[in-house]
Rosetta silent file (secondary structure, phi, psi, omega in degrees, C-alpha in Angstrom):
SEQUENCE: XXXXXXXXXXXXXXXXXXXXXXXXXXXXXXXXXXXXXXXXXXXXXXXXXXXXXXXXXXXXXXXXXXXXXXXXXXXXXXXXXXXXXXXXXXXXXXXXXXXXXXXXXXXXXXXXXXXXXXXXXXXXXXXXXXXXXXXXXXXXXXXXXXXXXXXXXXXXXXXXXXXXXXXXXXXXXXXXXXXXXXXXXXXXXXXXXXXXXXXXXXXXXX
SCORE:     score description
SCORE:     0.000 S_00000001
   1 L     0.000  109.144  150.366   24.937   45.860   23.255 S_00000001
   2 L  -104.393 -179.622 -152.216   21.731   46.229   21.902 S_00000001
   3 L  -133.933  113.345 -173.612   18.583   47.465   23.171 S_00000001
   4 L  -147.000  148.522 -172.359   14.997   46.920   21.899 S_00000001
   5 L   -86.396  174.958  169.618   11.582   46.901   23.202 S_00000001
   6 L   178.475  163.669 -178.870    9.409   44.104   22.032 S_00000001
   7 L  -117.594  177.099 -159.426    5.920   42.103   22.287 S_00000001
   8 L   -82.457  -17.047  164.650    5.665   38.844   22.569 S_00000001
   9 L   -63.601  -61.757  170.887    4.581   38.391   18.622 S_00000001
  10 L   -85.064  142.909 -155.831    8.025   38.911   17.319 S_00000001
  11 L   -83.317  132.007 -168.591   10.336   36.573   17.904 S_00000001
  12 E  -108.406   92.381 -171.724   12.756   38.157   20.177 S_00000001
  13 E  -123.062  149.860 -154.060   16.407   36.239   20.250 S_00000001
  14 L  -100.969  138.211  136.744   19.082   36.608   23.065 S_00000001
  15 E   -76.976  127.439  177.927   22.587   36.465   21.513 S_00000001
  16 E  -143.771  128.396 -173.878   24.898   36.003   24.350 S_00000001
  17 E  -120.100  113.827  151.813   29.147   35.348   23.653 S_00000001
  18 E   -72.503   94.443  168.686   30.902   34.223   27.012 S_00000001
  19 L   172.903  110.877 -162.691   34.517   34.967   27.331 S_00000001
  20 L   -15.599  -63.990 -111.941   37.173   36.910   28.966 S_00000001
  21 L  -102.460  -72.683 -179.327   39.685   37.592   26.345 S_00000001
  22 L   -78.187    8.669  160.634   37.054   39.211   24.003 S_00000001
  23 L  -105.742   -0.980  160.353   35.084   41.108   26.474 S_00000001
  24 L   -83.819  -57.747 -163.349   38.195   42.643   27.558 S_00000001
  25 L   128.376    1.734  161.581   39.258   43.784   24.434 S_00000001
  26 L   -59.526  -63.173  178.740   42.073   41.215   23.565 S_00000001
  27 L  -106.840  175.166  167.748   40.391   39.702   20.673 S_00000001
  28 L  -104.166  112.120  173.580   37.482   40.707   18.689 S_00000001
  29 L   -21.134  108.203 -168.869   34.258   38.586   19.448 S_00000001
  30 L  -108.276   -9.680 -161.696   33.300   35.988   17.074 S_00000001
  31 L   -86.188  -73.051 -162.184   30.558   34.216   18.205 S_00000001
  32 H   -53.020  -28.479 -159.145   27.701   36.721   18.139 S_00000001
  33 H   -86.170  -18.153 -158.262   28.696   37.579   14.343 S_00000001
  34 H   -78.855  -39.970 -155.302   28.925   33.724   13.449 S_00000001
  35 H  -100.583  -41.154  118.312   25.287   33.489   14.996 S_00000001
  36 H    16.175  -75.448 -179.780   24.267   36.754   13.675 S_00000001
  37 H   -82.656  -61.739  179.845   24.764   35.299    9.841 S_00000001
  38 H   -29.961  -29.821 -174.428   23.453   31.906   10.802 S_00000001
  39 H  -104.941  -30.094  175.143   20.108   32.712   11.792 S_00000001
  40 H   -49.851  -51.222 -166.765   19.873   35.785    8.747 S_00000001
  41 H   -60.136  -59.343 -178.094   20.400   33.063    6.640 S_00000001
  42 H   -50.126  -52.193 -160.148   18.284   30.520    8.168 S_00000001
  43 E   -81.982  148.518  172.996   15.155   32.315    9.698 S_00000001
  44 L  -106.228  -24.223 -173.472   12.189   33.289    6.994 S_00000001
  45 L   -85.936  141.094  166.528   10.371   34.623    9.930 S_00000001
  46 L   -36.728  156.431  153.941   11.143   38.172   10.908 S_00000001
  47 L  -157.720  164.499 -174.990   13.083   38.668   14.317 S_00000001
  48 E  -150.657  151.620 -153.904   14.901   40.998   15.989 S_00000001
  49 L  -125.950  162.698 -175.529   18.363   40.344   18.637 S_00000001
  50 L  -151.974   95.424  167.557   19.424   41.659   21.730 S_00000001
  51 E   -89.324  128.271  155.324   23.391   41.069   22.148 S_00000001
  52 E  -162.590  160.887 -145.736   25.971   40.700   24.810 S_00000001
  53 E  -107.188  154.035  151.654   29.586   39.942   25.244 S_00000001
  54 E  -155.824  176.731 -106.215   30.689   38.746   28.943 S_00000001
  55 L  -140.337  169.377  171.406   33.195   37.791   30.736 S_00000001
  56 L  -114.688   95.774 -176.928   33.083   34.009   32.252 S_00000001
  57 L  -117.565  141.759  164.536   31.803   35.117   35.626 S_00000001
  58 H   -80.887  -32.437  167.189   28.720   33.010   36.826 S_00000001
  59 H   -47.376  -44.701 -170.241   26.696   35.438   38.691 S_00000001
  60 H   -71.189  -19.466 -179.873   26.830   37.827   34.937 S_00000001
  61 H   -63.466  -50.453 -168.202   25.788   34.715   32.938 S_00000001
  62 H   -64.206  -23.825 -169.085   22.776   34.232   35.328 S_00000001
  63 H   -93.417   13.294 -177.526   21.987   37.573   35.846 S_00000001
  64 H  -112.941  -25.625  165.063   22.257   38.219   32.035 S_00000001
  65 H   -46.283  -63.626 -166.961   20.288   35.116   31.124 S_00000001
  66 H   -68.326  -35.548  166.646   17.524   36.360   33.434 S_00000001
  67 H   -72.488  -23.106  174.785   17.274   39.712   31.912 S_00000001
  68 H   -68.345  -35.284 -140.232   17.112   38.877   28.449 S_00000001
  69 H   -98.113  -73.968  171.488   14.286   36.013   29.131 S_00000001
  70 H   -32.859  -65.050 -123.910   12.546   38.241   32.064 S_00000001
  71 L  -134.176  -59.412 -159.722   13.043   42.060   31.307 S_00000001
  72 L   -95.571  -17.135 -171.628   13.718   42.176   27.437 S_00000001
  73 L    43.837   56.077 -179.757   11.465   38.578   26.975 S_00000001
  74 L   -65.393  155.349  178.874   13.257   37.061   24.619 S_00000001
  75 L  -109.239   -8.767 -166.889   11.701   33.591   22.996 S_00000001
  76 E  -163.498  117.291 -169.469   15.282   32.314   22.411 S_00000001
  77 L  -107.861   35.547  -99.693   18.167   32.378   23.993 S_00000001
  78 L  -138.474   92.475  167.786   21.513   31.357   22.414 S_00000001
  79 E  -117.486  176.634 -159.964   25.163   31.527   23.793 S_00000001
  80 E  -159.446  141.647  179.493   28.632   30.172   22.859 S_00000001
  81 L   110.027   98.484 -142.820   31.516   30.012   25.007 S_00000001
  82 L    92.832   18.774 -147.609   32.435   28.417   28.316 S_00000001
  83 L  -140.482   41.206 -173.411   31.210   25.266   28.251 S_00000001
  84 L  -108.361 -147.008  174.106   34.609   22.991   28.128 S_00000001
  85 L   -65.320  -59.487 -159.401   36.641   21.502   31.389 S_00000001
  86 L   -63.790  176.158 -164.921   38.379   24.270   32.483 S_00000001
  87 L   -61.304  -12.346 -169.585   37.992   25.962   35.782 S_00000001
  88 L  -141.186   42.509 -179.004   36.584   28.977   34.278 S_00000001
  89 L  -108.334   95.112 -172.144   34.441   27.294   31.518 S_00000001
  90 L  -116.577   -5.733 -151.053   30.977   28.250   33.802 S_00000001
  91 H   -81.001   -4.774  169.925   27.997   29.090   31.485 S_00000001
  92 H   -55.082  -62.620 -159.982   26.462   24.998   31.758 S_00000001
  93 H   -58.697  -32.941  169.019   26.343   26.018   35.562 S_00000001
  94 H  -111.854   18.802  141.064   24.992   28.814   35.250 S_00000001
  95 H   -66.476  -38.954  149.893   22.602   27.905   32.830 S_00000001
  96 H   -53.685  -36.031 -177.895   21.168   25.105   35.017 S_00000001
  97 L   -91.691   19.170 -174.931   20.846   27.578   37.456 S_00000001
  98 L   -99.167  -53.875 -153.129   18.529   29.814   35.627 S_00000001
  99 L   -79.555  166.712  176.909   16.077   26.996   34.057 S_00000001
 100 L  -104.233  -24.787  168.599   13.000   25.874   35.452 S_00000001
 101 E  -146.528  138.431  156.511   13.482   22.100   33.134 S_00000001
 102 E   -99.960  149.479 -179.291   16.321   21.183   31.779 S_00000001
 103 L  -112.919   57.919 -176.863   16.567   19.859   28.148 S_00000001
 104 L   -35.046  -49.615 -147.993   19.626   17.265   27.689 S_00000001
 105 H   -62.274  -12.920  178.073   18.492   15.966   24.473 S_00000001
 106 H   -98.683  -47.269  145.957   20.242   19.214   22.514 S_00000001
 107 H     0.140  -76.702 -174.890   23.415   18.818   24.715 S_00000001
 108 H   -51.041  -65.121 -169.888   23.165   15.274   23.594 S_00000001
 109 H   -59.632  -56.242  170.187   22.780   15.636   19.782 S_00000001
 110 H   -32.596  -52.306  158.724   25.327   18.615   19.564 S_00000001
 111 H   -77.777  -68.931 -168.894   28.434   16.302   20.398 S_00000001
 112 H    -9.104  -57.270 -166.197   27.033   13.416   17.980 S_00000001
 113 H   -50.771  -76.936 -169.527   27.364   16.106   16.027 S_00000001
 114 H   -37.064  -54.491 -157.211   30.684   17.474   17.207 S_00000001
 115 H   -80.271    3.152  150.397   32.597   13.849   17.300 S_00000001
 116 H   -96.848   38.514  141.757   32.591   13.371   13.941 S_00000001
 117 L  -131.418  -15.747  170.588   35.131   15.725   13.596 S_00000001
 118 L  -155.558  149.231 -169.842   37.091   15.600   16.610 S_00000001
 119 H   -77.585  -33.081  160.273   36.949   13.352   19.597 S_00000001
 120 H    -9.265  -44.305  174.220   37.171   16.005   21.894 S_00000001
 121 H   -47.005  -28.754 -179.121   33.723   16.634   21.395 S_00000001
 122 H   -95.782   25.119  170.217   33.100   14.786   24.501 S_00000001
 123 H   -75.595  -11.251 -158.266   34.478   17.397   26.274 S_00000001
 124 L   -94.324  153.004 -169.118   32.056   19.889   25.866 S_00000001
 125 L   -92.887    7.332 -152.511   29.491   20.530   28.415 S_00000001
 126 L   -92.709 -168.257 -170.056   26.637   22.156   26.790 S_00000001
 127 L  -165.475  171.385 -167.355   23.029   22.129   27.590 S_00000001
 128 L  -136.881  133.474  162.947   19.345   23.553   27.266 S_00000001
 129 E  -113.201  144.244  119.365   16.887   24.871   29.711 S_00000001
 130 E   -70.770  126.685 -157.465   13.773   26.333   29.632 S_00000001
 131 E  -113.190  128.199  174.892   13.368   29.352   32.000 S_00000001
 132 L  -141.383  116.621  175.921    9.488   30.176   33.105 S_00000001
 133 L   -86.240 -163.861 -169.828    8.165   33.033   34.514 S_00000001
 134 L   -78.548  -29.116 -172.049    4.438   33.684   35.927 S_00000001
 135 L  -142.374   23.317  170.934    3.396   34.938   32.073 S_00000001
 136 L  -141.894 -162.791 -169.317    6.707   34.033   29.533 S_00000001
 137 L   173.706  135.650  178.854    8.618   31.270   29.053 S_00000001
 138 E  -160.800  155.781  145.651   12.020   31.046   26.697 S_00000001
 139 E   -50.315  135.749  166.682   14.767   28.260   25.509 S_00000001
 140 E  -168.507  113.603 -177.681   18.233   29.018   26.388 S_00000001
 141 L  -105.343  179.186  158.301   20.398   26.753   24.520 S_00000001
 142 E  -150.774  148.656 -119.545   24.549   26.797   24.571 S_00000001
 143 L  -124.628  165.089  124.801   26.130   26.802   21.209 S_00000001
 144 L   -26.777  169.857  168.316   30.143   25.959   21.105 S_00000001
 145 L  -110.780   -5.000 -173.288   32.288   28.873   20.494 S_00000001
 146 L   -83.713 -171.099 -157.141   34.207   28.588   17.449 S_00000001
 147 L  -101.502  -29.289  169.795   31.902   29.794   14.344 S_00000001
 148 L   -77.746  -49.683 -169.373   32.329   26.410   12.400 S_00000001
 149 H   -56.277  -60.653 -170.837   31.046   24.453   15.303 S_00000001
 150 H   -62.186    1.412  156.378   28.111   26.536   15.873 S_00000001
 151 H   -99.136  -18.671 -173.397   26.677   26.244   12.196 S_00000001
 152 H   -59.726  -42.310  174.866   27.800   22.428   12.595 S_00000001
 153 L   -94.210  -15.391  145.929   25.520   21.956   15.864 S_00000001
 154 L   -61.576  -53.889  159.070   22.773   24.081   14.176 S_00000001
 155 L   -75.079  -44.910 -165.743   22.456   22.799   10.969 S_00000001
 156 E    94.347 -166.140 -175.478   23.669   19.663   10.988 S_00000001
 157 E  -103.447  135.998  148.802   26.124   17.832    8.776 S_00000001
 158 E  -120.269  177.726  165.910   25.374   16.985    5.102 S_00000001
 159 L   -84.320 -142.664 -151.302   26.979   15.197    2.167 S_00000001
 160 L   -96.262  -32.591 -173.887   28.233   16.318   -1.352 S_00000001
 161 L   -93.862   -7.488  179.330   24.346   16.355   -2.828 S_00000001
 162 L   128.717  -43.020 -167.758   22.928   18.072    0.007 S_00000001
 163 L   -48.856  119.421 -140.056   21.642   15.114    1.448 S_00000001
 164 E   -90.685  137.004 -156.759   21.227   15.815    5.507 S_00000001
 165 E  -122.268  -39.936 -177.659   23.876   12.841    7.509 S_00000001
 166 E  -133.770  135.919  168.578   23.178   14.229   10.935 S_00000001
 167 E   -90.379  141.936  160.307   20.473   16.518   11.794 S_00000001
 168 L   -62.563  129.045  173.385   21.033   19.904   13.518 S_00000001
 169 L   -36.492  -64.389  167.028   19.258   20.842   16.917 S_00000001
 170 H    29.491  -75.959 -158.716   18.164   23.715   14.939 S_00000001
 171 H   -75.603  -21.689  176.806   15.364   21.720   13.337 S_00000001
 172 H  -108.224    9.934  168.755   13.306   21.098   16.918 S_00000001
 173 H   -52.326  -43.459 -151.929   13.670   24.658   17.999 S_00000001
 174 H   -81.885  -12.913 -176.606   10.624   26.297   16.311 S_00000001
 175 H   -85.369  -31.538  170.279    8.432   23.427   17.676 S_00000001
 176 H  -101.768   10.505  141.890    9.726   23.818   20.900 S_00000001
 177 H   -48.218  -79.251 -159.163    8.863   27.783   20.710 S_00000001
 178 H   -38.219  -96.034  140.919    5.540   26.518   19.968 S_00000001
 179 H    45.081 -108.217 -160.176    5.778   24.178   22.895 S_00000001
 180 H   -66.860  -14.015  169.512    6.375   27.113   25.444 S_00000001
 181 L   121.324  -43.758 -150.931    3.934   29.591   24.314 S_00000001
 182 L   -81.309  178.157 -134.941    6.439   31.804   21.752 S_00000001
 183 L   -97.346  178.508 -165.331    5.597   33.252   18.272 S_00000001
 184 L   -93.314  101.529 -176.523    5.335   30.556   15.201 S_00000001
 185 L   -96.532  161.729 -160.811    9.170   30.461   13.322 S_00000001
 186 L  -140.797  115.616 -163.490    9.577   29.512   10.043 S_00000001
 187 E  -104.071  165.133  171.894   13.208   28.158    8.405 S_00000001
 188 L  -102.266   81.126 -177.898   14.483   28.233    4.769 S_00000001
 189 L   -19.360  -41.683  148.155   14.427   24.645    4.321 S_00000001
 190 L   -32.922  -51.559  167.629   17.876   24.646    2.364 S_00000001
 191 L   -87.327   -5.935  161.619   19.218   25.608    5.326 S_00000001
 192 L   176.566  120.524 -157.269   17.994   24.126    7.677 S_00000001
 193 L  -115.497  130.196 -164.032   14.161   22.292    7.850 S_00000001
 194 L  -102.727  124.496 -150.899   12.199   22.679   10.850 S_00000001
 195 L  -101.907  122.788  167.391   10.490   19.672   11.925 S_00000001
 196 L  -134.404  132.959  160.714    6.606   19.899   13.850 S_00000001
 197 L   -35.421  172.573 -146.447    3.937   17.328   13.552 S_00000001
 198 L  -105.372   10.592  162.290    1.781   17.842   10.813 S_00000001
 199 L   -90.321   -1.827  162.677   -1.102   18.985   13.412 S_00000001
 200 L   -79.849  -15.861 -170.802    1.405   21.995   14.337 S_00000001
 201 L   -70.336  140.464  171.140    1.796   23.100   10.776 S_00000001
 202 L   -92.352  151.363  170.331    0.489   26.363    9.916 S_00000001
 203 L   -65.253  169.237  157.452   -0.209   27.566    6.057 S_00000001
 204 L   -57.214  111.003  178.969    3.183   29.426    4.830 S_00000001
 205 L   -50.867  136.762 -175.105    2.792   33.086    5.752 S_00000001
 206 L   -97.804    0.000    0.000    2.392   35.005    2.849 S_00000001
């Protein structure tokens, strides 16, 4: 786990990987590392993470939600893991129970994404909230857990030149930072191009 103070100008993101097996110590954790390179790659803007592996208990999602967003003020919140059928696939539930709005539309776009590789896709449960206190205000999305889905629902899919087929949620995050009050983020357009109306755009930080 790490542990870092921070002000609300740097962008502050919650890492969070939900799941028994590797917060016991069965397996080694995959999610956080997968999300880890994805956003190194991705972000141009400086940030700094606050990680943590748990178990899929619903009180520790919520009360671990609430501390990153609350306590540590994270602008972004992003966890993988729990979010199928089974009985003890909980973090949608206790994600919902956290937010102050919920945001289906990244839910929604994430299987599009997902079903064109496996049908399956419409198994998965996840979803986006926004959680608002009296003077913050953060995103907490939920990512799949294997490491290919979660660049798959982030970036989106392209073809053989490059060309973008599906877009990745990704691309309406930094707008909906803006949105909420949170610092201004800025992607590396290869990877992954962050869309705001042109009366949100800022010059390119230098």
């Amino acid at each position: 786990m790490t542990s870092n103070l921070n002000n609300d100008a740097t962008l502050l993101i919650g890492l969070v990987s939900v799941s028994d097996r590797a917060s016991g110590g069965v397996y080694q954790d995959q999610g956080i590392p997968a999300l880890q390179d994805w956003l190194a790659r991705t972000l141009t803007t400086p940030f700094r993470v606050e990680t943590r592996l748990i178990a899929d208990e619903g009180p520790q999602i919520e009360a671990t939600l609430k501390e990153l967003v609350d306590q540590q003020r994270c602008h972004l919140v992003l966890t993988t893991g729990g979010t199928g059928p089974a009985r003890r696939d909980v973090t949608p539930e206790a994600t919902l129970a956290v937010g102050t709005k919920e945001m289906p539309g990244f839910g929604e776009q994430m299987r599009q994404i997902s079903l064109h590789f496996v049908p399956t896709a419409i198994l998965s449960r996840q979803t986006a909230v926004i959680r608002e206190t009296a003077d913050h205000a953060a995103l907490i999305l939920n990512l799949p857990g294997q490491p290919k889905a979660i660049a798959e629902t982030l970036g989106g899919l392209k073809d053989a030149e490059g060309a973008t087929l599906v877009g990745g949620i990704f691309a309406a995050i930094p707008y909906c930072i803006d949105l909420i009050g949170g610092p201004y983020m800025e992607t590396d357009p290869a990877q992954c191009k962050a869309f705001r109306p042109k009366s949100a755009l800022r010059a390119p930080a230098k």
